[in-house]
C-alpha cells in the first residue's frame, strides 16, 4: 500500500527531467542519477523511495520548535521506516545500505520513551532484516518488551500497537527472537491495566506463550492478575502523591506499597522477566495489604477477564505438558485454590474453572490420582475445605472415588484405597455430626452425596470395607430421617439425602450394584 502511494507520488511529481514541480519540492528528493534512469520502472521506484526516505529521516534529526512539528516528525519517521522496510523486503540488497541510518535512528530515539510508537517500526525492521545483516537485536527487544510495558502500560495506543506487533509477527519472533517469551509478566501489565481493551489480543497470544518452561509461572501470574492491577494503580498514585501526605482510608495500601518491609512483594508483581522470584509463601500477606482494592473498578474488570484466559491456558497446556508437569500443575491448582484475591465473585469463578480442568486433567491422565494421592488426600482430609472451597473439594472427592482403582492404574493398592476411604469417612462423619463452624453455611447436599458416592465406590474395590460403609450409611439414614440434622438447614435437601442413603442401604455394596445405581441417578 505504501509503495502504491509512492508510485502515485512518483507519477504526479516526475516525468523524467520535464517535471513542472516546484523547486522546493524537488529539493527534498534526490536528483535522479544517470544510473537510476537506466533501471526498469519498478526498480527505479524502489531506488527513489529509498533515497527519499533516507533524506526524510535525516531531516527529522532537526529539533522541532513546536509540538505540532514534533508530532509531524514522528509521523514522518514512522512512514519512512515502514516504507524502507517494504522496499528492503522486495529488494534485500538494500538492507545493507539502510541499516546504518536505521541503527543511528534507534540509538538516537531509544533514550526517549516519547518516541515509543516510532520505535516499533524500527523493531519491525530489525526483526525482518537483522538476521541478514548480522546485527545484534538484543537491545531492541529489551526496550520493546522490557521498558515499554514496564513504564508505558497505561498508554492505550502503545498497548494496541505493541500487541498488534506481537500478533502479526508471532512466528517470526518465535524463530528469530524466542527470548521475548521471558518478558511475559511484563506484557501482562497491559492486560492488568486495561483488560477489557486487550483481552481479545491475549486470547490470541496466550497459546503461543504457554511452554513447558513457562506453564507453572504463567498459572501463578494469571491468578495474581487482580493483584497486579491494584499494584499498577498504586505505582501511579505513588508517583503523583507526595510521600508526606497523611494516610487515610483510601491510601492504606499506598502506605504499604511505600513501606520497605513489603517492597519485595510488590516488586515481584512488577517483575519484568520470568523466573525472578517467588512470593507464594507471603501471598496471604499481599492479599491483606491490597484488601481495599477489591472493589476498585479497574481491579474488578481485570478479575472478570481471568477465567476466560485460564480456560485458554488449560486448553493449551494439556497439549504441551508431559505427565510430570501436569502432576505439578495439579498441586499448584490445589494450593492456589485457597490463595486467591478476596473478590467474592472472582473466587467463585476461579474455583469453578479449576474444578473443571482438574477433572479434565485426571480424566486425561488417571495415573495422576495415584501419583498425587498424598496431596489429594491431605486436601480432602481438611474439613475446612468443605466450607471454603466447596466446588473444588467436591470435584477432588469425585476424582478420588472414580479413578483410585486398579482399572485406572495398576499401582493402586488396597492400602491406598483403605487410606482414602478412612479419610473421606472421617470427614463425612465430622460434617454430619456437628453444626458448621461460625461464619459458614451448611455444606451443600452435593458435597454430602459426592462423599457418600466415593465411599461406596471405594468399598466396592475392597470387600473388607463393605460392612463399614453399610453401617455408616445406616446411621446416616437414621439421622437424616429424624429431621433434626444440624448440618443441613433445608428440609427438602435433608429428604433428598435421606432418600439417597435409603437406596444405598437397600442394595448390596458391590461394584455392579453401585455402577447401576450411579447410572440411574
Coordinates of C-alpha atoms in Angstrom, one line a residue:
X1 CA 0.0 0.0 0.0
X2 CA 2.8 2.4 0.9
X3 CA 4.6 1.5 -2.3
X4 CA 1.5 2.3 -4.3
X5 CA 1.3 5.7 -2.6
X6 CA 4.9 6.2 -3.5
X7 CA 4.1 5.2 -7.1
X8 CA 1.3 7.8 -7.4
X9 CA 3.6 10.3 -5.8
X10 CA 6.2 9.5 -8.5
X11 CA 3.7 9.8 -11.3
X12 CA 2.4 13.1 -10.1
X13 CA 5.7 14.7 -9.4
X14 CA 8.0 13.4 -12.1
X15 CA 8.2 12.9 -15.8
X16 CA 11.9 12.4 -16.3
X17 CA 13.5 15.9 -16.4
X18 CA 10.5 17.7 -17.8
X19 CA 8.7 17.9 -14.4
X20 CA 6.9 21.1 -13.6
X21 CA 7.1 20.5 -9.9
X22 CA 8.0 23.5 -7.7
X23 CA 11.7 23.8 -6.8
X24 CA 11.1 23.5 -3.1
X25 CA 9.7 20.0 -3.6
X26 CA 12.4 19.0 -6.0
X27 CA 15.0 19.9 -3.3
X28 CA 13.6 17.3 -1.0
X29 CA 14.0 14.5 -3.5
X30 CA 17.4 13.2 -4.5
X31 CA 18.3 14.2 -8.1
X32 CA 17.9 11.2 -10.4
X33 CA 21.3 9.8 -11.2
X34 CA 22.2 8.6 -14.7
X35 CA 22.4 5.0 -13.3
X36 CA 18.9 5.1 -11.9
X37 CA 17.5 6.3 -15.2
X38 CA 18.7 3.1 -16.7
X39 CA 16.7 1.0 -14.2
X40 CA 13.3 -0.6 -15.0
X41 CA 10.3 1.4 -13.6
X42 CA 9.7 -0.8 -10.6
X43 CA 13.4 -0.9 -9.6
X44 CA 13.7 2.9 -10.2
X45 CA 10.7 3.4 -7.9
X46 CA 12.3 1.4 -5.2
X47 CA 15.5 3.4 -5.5
X48 CA 13.7 6.7 -5.5
X49 CA 11.6 5.7 -2.5
X50 CA 14.7 4.5 -0.7
X51 CA 16.6 7.8 -1.3
X52 CA 13.6 9.9 -0.3
X53 CA 13.0 8.0 3.0
X54 CA 16.7 8.3 3.9
X55 CA 16.6 12.0 3.3
X56 CA 13.4 12.3 5.3
X57 CA 15.0 10.5 8.3
X58 CA 18.0 12.9 8.1
X59 CA 15.7 15.9 8.1
X60 CA 13.8 14.6 11.1
X61 CA 17.1 14.8 13.1
X62 CA 16.5 18.6 13.4
X63 CA 14.9 19.7 16.7
X64 CA 11.3 20.8 16.2
X65 CA 10.2 24.1 17.6
X66 CA 6.6 23.3 18.1
X67 CA 4.7 20.3 19.4
X68 CA 2.8 20.0 16.2
X69 CA 6.1 19.9 14.3
X70 CA 7.3 17.1 16.7
X71 CA 4.1 15.1 16.0
X72 CA 4.7 15.6 12.3
X73 CA 8.3 14.4 12.6
X74 CA 7.2 11.3 14.5
X75 CA 4.6 10.5 11.8
X76 CA 7.1 11.1 9.0
X77 CA 9.7 8.8 10.7
X78 CA 7.0 6.0 11.2
X79 CA 6.1 6.1 7.5
X80 CA 9.7 6.5 6.3
X81 CA 10.9 3.5 8.3
X82 CA 7.9 1.4 7.2
X83 CA 8.5 2.2 3.6
X84 CA 12.2 1.3 3.9
X85 CA 11.1 -2.0 5.4
X86 CA 8.8 -2.7 2.5
X87 CA 11.5 -1.7 0.0
X88 CA 14.1 -4.0 1.7
X89 CA 11.7 -6.9 1.8
X90 CA 11.3 -6.6 -2.0
X91 CA 15.0 -5.9 -2.7
X92 CA 17.2 -7.4 0.1
X93 CA 20.3 -5.9 -1.5
X94 CA 19.2 -2.5 0.0
X95 CA 19.3 -3.8 3.6
X96 CA 23.0 -3.1 4.0
X97 CA 22.5 0.4 2.7
X98 CA 19.5 1.0 5.0
X99 CA 20.8 -0.4 8.3
X100 CA 23.3 2.4 9.2
X101 CA 20.6 5.1 9.2
X102 CA 18.1 2.8 11.0
X103 CA 20.7 1.9 13.6
X104 CA 21.6 5.5 14.1
X105 CA 17.9 6.4 14.4
X106 CA 17.4 3.7 17.0
X107 CA 20.3 4.9 19.0
X108 CA 19.0 8.5 19.0
X109 CA 15.4 7.7 19.9
X110 CA 15.8 4.8 22.3
X111 CA 16.7 7.1 25.2
X112 CA 13.3 9.0 24.9
X113 CA 10.2 6.9 25.5
X114 CA 8.0 9.6 24.0
X115 CA 9.2 8.1 20.7
X116 CA 7.9 4.6 21.6
X117 CA 5.5 4.5 18.7
X118 CA 8.3 5.4 16.3
X119 CA 10.5 2.7 17.7
X120 CA 8.0 -0.1 16.9
X121 CA 8.5 0.2 13.1
X122 CA 12.2 0.2 13.8
X123 CA 11.8 -3.0 15.8
X124 CA 9.9 -4.4 12.8
X125 CA 12.8 -3.5 10.6
X126 CA 15.3 -5.3 12.9
X127 CA 13.0 -8.3 13.1
X128 CA 12.7 -8.6 9.3
X129 CA 16.3 -7.8 8.4
X130 CA 18.5 -8.1 11.4
X131 CA 19.5 -11.7 10.8
X132 CA 20.5 -11.0 7.2
X133 CA 22.6 -8.0 8.2
X134 CA 24.1 -10.0 11.2
X135 CA 23.0 -7.2 13.6
X136 CA 22.6 -7.8 17.3
X137 CA 18.9 -7.1 18.2
X138 CA 19.0 -7.8 22.0
X139 CA 18.9 -4.1 22.9
X140 CA 15.8 -3.7 20.7
X141 CA 13.9 -6.5 22.4
X142 CA 14.9 -5.3 25.9
X143 CA 13.5 -1.9 25.0
X144 CA 10.3 -3.0 23.3
X145 CA 9.3 -5.9 25.6
X146 CA 11.1 -4.6 28.7
X147 CA 10.8 -0.8 29.2
X148 CA 7.7 -0.2 27.1
X149 CA 5.3 -2.4 29.1
X150 CA 7.0 -1.6 32.4
X151 CA 6.8 2.2 32.0
X152 CA 4.1 2.8 29.4
X153 CA 1.5 0.2 30.4
X154 CA -1.1 3.0 30.7
X155 CA -0.7 4.2 27.1
X156 CA -3.7 2.6 25.3
X157 CA -2.3 3.4 21.8
X158 CA 1.1 1.9 22.5
X159 CA -0.7 -1.2 24.1
X160 CA -2.7 -1.7 20.9
X161 CA 0.2 -1.3 18.6
X162 CA 2.7 -3.4 20.6
X163 CA 0.2 -6.3 20.9
X164 CA -0.7 -6.0 17.2
X165 CA 3.1 -6.2 16.5
X166 CA 3.2 -9.4 18.6
X167 CA 0.2 -11.0 16.9
X168 CA 1.4 -10.2 13.4
X169 CA 4.9 -11.3 14.0
X170 CA 4.4 -14.2 16.4
X171 CA 6.0 -16.9 14.1
X172 CA 9.0 -14.6 13.3
X173 CA 9.6 -13.8 16.9
X174 CA 9.5 -17.4 17.9
X175 CA 12.1 -18.2 15.3
X176 CA 14.4 -15.1 15.5
X177 CA 13.8 -13.7 19.0
X178 CA 12.5 -16.5 21.2
X179 CA 13.7 -14.6 24.3
X180 CA 10.6 -12.4 24.0
X181 CA 8.7 -15.1 26.0
X182 CA 10.7 -14.4 29.1
X183 CA 9.0 -10.9 29.2
X184 CA 5.6 -12.5 29.7
X185 CA 5.0 -11.0 33.2
X186 CA 5.8 -7.6 31.8
X187 CA 3.4 -7.9 28.8
X188 CA 0.6 -8.9 31.1
X189 CA 0.7 -5.4 32.6
X190 CA -1.2 -4.2 29.5
X191 CA -3.9 -6.7 30.4
X192 CA -3.9 -5.9 34.1
X193 CA -4.3 -2.2 33.4
X194 CA -7.0 -2.3 30.7
X195 CA -8.3 -5.8 30.5
X196 CA -11.5 -5.0 28.5
X197 CA -9.5 -3.4 25.7
X198 CA -6.8 -6.0 25.2
X199 CA -8.3 -9.3 26.4
X200 CA -9.0 -10.5 22.8
X201 CA -5.4 -9.9 21.9
X202 CA -4.2 -12.1 24.8
X203 CA -6.7 -14.8 24.0
X204 CA -5.0 -15.0 20.6
X205 CA -1.4 -14.7 22.0
X206 CA -1.6 -16.9 25.1
X207 CA -1.5 -20.3 23.3
X208 CA 1.9 -19.4 21.8
X209 CA 3.3 -18.2 25.1
X210 CA 2.5 -21.5 27.0
X211 CA 5.5 -23.7 27.1
X212 CA 6.9 -26.4 29.4
X213 CA 9.2 -23.7 30.8
X214 CA 6.5 -21.0 31.4
X215 CA 3.5 -23.1 32.3
X216 CA 3.8 -23.1 36.1
X217 CA 4.8 -19.4 36.4
X218 CA 2.1 -18.4 33.9
X219 CA -0.6 -20.1 36.0
X220 CA 0.5 -18.2 39.1
X221 CA 0.7 -15.0 37.2
X222 CA -2.8 -15.3 35.7
X223 CA -4.2 -16.0 39.2
X224 CA -2.4 -12.9 40.5
X225 CA -3.6 -10.5 37.8
X226 CA -6.1 -8.6 40.0
X227 CA -3.2 -8.0 42.5
X228 CA -1.0 -6.8 39.6
X229 CA -3.8 -4.5 38.5
X230 CA -4.1 -3.0 42.0
X231 CA -0.3 -2.6 42.2
X232 CA -0.1 -0.7 38.9
X233 CA -2.7 1.7 40.3
X234 CA -0.6 2.2 43.4
X235 CA 2.5 2.7 41.4
X236 CA 1.0 5.6 39.5
X237 CA -0.5 7.1 42.7
X238 CA 2.8 6.8 44.4
X239 CA 4.4 8.9 41.7
X240 CA 1.7 11.5 41.8
X241 CA 1.0 11.9 45.5
X242 CA 3.6 13.3 48.0
X243 CA 5.1 10.8 50.5
X244 CA 4.3 13.2 53.3
X245 CA 0.6 13.2 52.7
X246 CA -1.2 11.8 55.8
X247 CA -2.7 8.4 55.4
X248 CA -6.4 7.9 55.2
X249 CA -8.8 5.1 54.5
X250 CA -8.2 5.3 50.7
X251 CA -4.4 5.2 51.0
X252 CA -3.7 2.3 53.4
X253 CA -2.5 0.1 50.5
X254 CA -0.4 3.0 49.2
X255 CA 1.4 3.2 52.6
X256 CA 2.1 -0.5 52.3
X257 CA 3.4 0.0 48.8
X258 CA 5.9 2.6 50.0
X259 CA 6.8 0.5 53.1
X260 CA 10.3 -1.1 52.6
X261 CA 9.2 -4.1 54.6
X262 CA 6.7 -5.1 51.9
X263 CA 8.6 -3.7 48.9
X264 CA 9.7 -7.2 47.8
X265 CA 6.2 -8.4 47.4
X266 CA 5.2 -5.6 45.1
X267 CA 8.5 -5.8 43.2
X268 CA 7.7 -9.4 42.5
X269 CA 4.4 -8.5 41.0
X270 CA 6.1 -5.8 38.9
X271 CA 8.9 -8.0 37.7
X272 CA 9.9 -7.6 34.1
X273 CA 11.1 -11.1 33.3
X274 CA 10.1 -14.7 34.3
X275 CA 11.9 -16.6 37.0
X276 CA 12.9 -13.6 39.1
X277 CA 11.4 -14.5 42.5
X278 CA 8.8 -16.4 44.3
X279 CA 6.1 -15.0 46.6
X280 CA 3.6 -17.7 47.3
X281 CA 4.7 -18.1 50.9
X282 CA 3.5 -14.5 51.5
X283 CA 0.5 -14.3 49.2
X284 CA -1.9 -14.1 52.1
X285 CA 0.0 -11.1 53.4
X286 CA -0.1 -9.4 50.0
X287 CA -3.8 -10.0 49.8
X288 CA -4.3 -8.4 53.2
X289 CA -2.3 -5.3 52.1
X290 CA -4.4 -4.9 48.9
X291 CA -7.8 -5.7 50.6
X292 CA -9.2 -2.3 50.0
X293 CA -8.5 -2.6 46.2
X294 CA -11.1 -5.5 45.9
X295 CA -13.8 -3.1 44.7
X296 CA -11.7 -0.8 42.5
X297 CA -13.4 -0.8 39.1
X298 CA -10.1 -1.5 37.2
X299 CA -9.3 -4.4 39.5
X300 CA -12.8 -5.9 39.2
X301 CA -12.7 -5.7 35.4
X302 CA -9.3 -7.4 35.4
X303 CA -10.7 -10.2 37.7
X304 CA -13.5 -10.8 35.2
X305 CA -11.0 -11.5 32.4
X306 CA -9.0 -14.1 34.3
X307 CA -11.5 -17.1 34.0
X308 CA -11.5 -16.6 30.2
X309 CA -7.7 -16.7 30.0
X310 CA -7.5 -19.7 32.3
X311 CA -9.7 -21.7 30.0
X312 CA -7.4 -20.8 27.1
X313 CA -4.3 -21.6 29.3
X314 CA -5.6 -25.1 30.3
X315 CA -6.8 -26.0 26.8
X316 CA -3.2 -25.3 25.6
X317 CA -1.2 -26.7 28.5
X318 CA -2.6 -30.2 28.0
X319 CA -1.1 -30.3 24.5
X320 CA 2.4 -29.2 25.5
X321 CA 2.9 -30.7 29.1
X322 CA 4.3 -34.1 30.0
X323 CA 2.9 -36.1 32.9
X324 CA 5.5 -34.7 35.3
X325 CA 4.4 -31.1 34.5
X326 CA 0.7 -32.0 34.7
X327 CA 1.3 -33.5 38.2
X328 CA 3.0 -30.3 39.3
X329 CA 0.0 -28.2 37.9
X330 CA -2.4 -30.3 39.9
X331 CA -0.5 -29.4 43.1
X332 CA -0.5 -25.7 42.1
X333 CA -4.2 -25.8 41.5
X334 CA -4.9 -27.3 44.9
X335 CA -2.5 -24.9 46.6
X336 CA -3.8 -21.7 44.9
X337 CA -7.5 -22.6 45.3
X338 CA -7.1 -21.2 48.9
X339 CA -4.8 -18.3 47.9
X340 CA -6.9 -16.1 45.7
X341 CA -7.6 -12.3 45.9
X342 CA -10.6 -11.6 48.1
X343 CA -13.2 -10.7 45.4
X344 CA -16.1 -13.0 46.2
X345 CA -17.3 -13.4 42.6
X346 CA -13.7 -13.9 41.5
X347 CA -13.0 -16.7 43.9
X348 CA -16.2 -18.4 42.9
X349 CA -15.4 -18.2 39.2
X350 CA -11.8 -19.4 39.7
X351 CA -12.9 -22.3 41.8
X352 CA -15.3 -23.3 39.0
X353 CA -12.6 -23.1 36.4
X354 CA -10.0 -25.0 38.5
X355 CA -12.6 -27.7 39.3
X356 CA -13.5 -28.2 35.6
X357 CA -9.9 -28.5 34.5
X358 CA -8.8 -30.7 37.4
X359 CA -11.4 -33.1 36.4
X360 CA -10.3 -32.9 32.8
X361 CA -6.6 -33.5 33.7
X362 CA -7.4 -36.5 35.8
X363 CA -9.7 -37.9 33.0
X364 CA -6.9 -37.4 30.5
X365 CA -4.2 -38.9 32.8
X366 CA -5.8 -41.1 35.5
X367 CA -2.4 -42.1 36.8
X368 CA -2.2 -38.5 38.2
X369 CA -4.5 -39.6 41.0
X370 CA -2.1 -42.2 42.3
X371 CA 0.9 -40.0 41.7
X372 CA -0.6 -37.2 43.8
X373 CA -2.7 -39.3 46.1
X374 CA -0.9 -38.0 49.2
X375 CA -1.6 -34.3 48.4
X376 CA -5.1 -35.1 47.3
X377 CA -5.9 -37.0 50.5
X378 CA -4.4 -34.2 52.5
X379 CA -6.7 -31.7 50.7
X380 CA -9.9 -33.7 51.2
X381 CA -8.9 -34.6 54.8
X382 CA -9.0 -30.9 55.7
X383 CA -12.6 -30.3 56.8
X384 CA -12.3 -26.5 56.5
X385 CA -12.0 -27.0 52.7
X386 CA -15.6 -28.3 52.6
X387 CA -16.8 -24.9 53.7
X388 CA -14.3 -22.6 52.0
X389 CA -13.7 -24.4 48.7
X390 CA -16.9 -26.4 48.1
X391 CA -16.7 -26.6 44.3
X392 CA -13.0 -27.7 44.2
X393 CA -13.5 -30.1 47.2
X394 CA -16.4 -31.8 45.6
X395 CA -14.5 -32.5 42.4
X396 CA -11.4 -33.8 44.2
X397 CA -13.6 -36.2 46.1
X398 CA -15.3 -37.4 42.9
X399 CA -11.9 -37.8 41.2
X400 CA -10.6 -40.0 44.1
X401 CA -13.7 -42.1 44.0
X402 CA -13.7 -42.5 40.3
X403 CA -10.0 -43.1 39.4
X404 CA -8.5 -44.6 42.6
X405 CA -8.8 -48.1 41.3
X406 CA -6.7 -50.9 39.7
X407 CA -8.6 -50.5 36.4
X408 CA -7.3 -46.9 36.2
X409 CA -3.8 -47.5 37.5
X410 CA -2.2 -50.9 38.3
X411 CA -0.2 -49.3 41.1
X412 CA -3.3 -48.6 43.1
X413 CA -3.1 -50.9 46.2
X414 CA -5.7 -52.0 48.8
X415 CA -3.8 -50.0 51.4
X416 CA -4.2 -46.8 49.4
X417 CA -7.9 -47.4 48.8
X418 CA -8.4 -48.1 52.5
X419 CA -6.5 -44.9 53.5
X420 CA -8.6 -42.9 51.1
X421 CA -11.8 -44.5 52.5
X422 CA -10.9 -43.7 56.1
X423 CA -10.0 -40.1 55.2
X424 CA -13.4 -39.5 53.5
X425 CA -15.3 -41.4 56.2
X426 CA -13.8 -39.2 58.9
X427 CA -14.7 -36.0 57.1
X428 CA -18.2 -37.2 56.3
X429 CA -18.7 -38.2 59.9
X430 CA -17.4 -34.9 61.2
X431 CA -19.6 -32.7 59.0
X432 CA -22.7 -34.8 59.6
X433 CA -22.4 -34.9 63.4
X434 CA -21.9 -31.2 64.2
X435 CA -23.1 -27.8 63.2
X436 CA -20.9 -25.9 60.7
X437 CA -18.2 -23.5 62.1
X438 CA -19.3 -20.0 63.0
X439 CA -19.5 -17.7 59.9
X440 CA -20.0 -20.6 57.5
X441 CA -23.1 -22.1 56.0
X442 CA -24.2 -25.8 55.9
X443 CA -22.4 -27.8 53.2
X444 CA -24.4 -28.3 50.1
X445 CA -26.2 -31.6 49.6
X446 CA -23.9 -32.2 46.6
X447 CA -20.9 -32.4 48.9
X448 CA -22.6 -35.0 51.2
X449 CA -23.8 -37.2 48.3
X450 CA -20.5 -37.0 46.5
X451 CA -18.7 -38.2 49.7
X452 CA -21.2 -41.0 50.0
X453 CA -20.8 -42.0 46.4
X454 CA -17.0 -42.0 46.7
X455 CA -17.1 -44.2 49.9
X456 CA -19.4 -46.7 48.1
X457 CA -17.1 -46.9 45.1
X458 CA -14.0 -47.4 47.3
X459 CA -15.8 -50.1 49.3
X460 CA -16.7 -52.0 46.2
X461 CA -12.9 -52.3 45.5
X462 CA -12.0 -53.6 48.9
X463 CA -14.6 -56.0 50.3
X464 CA -13.3 -55.6 53.9
X465 CA -14.8 -52.1 53.7
X466 CA -18.3 -53.1 52.8
X467 CA -19.6 -53.7 56.4
X468 CA -18.2 -50.4 57.4
X469 CA -19.8 -48.4 54.7
X470 CA -23.2 -50.2 55.2
X471 CA -23.1 -49.5 59.0
X472 CA -22.2 -45.8 58.4
X473 CA -24.9 -45.3 55.8
X474 CA -27.5 -46.9 58.2
X475 CA -26.6 -44.4 60.9
X476 CA -26.6 -41.5 58.5
X477 CA -30.1 -42.6 57.3
X478 CA -31.4 -42.6 60.8
X479 CA -30.1 -39.1 61.5
X480 CA -31.4 -37.8 58.2
X481 CA -34.9 -39.3 58.7
X482 CA -35.1 -37.8 62.2
X483 CA -35.3 -34.4 60.6
X484 CA -33.1 -32.8 63.3
X485 CA -29.8 -32.7 61.4
X486 CA -27.8 -29.6 62.4
X487 CA -25.6 -29.9 59.3
X488 CA -28.5 -29.4 56.9
X489 CA -30.8 -26.4 57.2
X490 CA -33.1 -27.1 54.3
X491 CA -35.8 -29.8 54.9
X492 CA -36.0 -30.7 51.2
X493 CA -32.3 -31.2 51.0
X494 CA -32.4 -33.4 54.0
X495 CA -35.2 -35.5 52.5
X496 CA -33.2 -35.9 49.3
X497 CA -30.1 -37.0 51.3
X498 CA -32.2 -39.5 53.3
X499 CA -33.7 -40.9 50.1
X500 CA -30.2 -41.4 48.6
X501 CA -29.0 -43.1 51.8
X502 CA -32.0 -45.4 51.7
X503 CA -31.2 -46.5 48.2
X504 CA -27.6 -47.3 49.3
X505 CA -28.6 -49.4 52.2
X506 CA -31.2 -51.4 50.2
X507 CA -28.6 -52.8 47.9
X508 CA -25.5 -54.9 48.4
X509 CA -22.4 -52.7 48.1
X510 CA -20.8 -54.4 45.1
X511 CA -19.2 -52.9 42.1
X512 CA -22.1 -53.9 39.8
X513 CA -24.9 -52.6 42.1
X514 CA -23.0 -49.3 42.7
X515 CA -22.5 -48.7 39.0
X516 CA -26.1 -49.5 38.2
X517 CA -27.3 -47.1 40.9
X518 CA -24.9 -44.3 39.8
X519 CA -26.0 -44.7 36.2
X520 CA -29.7 -44.5 37.2
X521 CA -29.0 -41.5 39.5

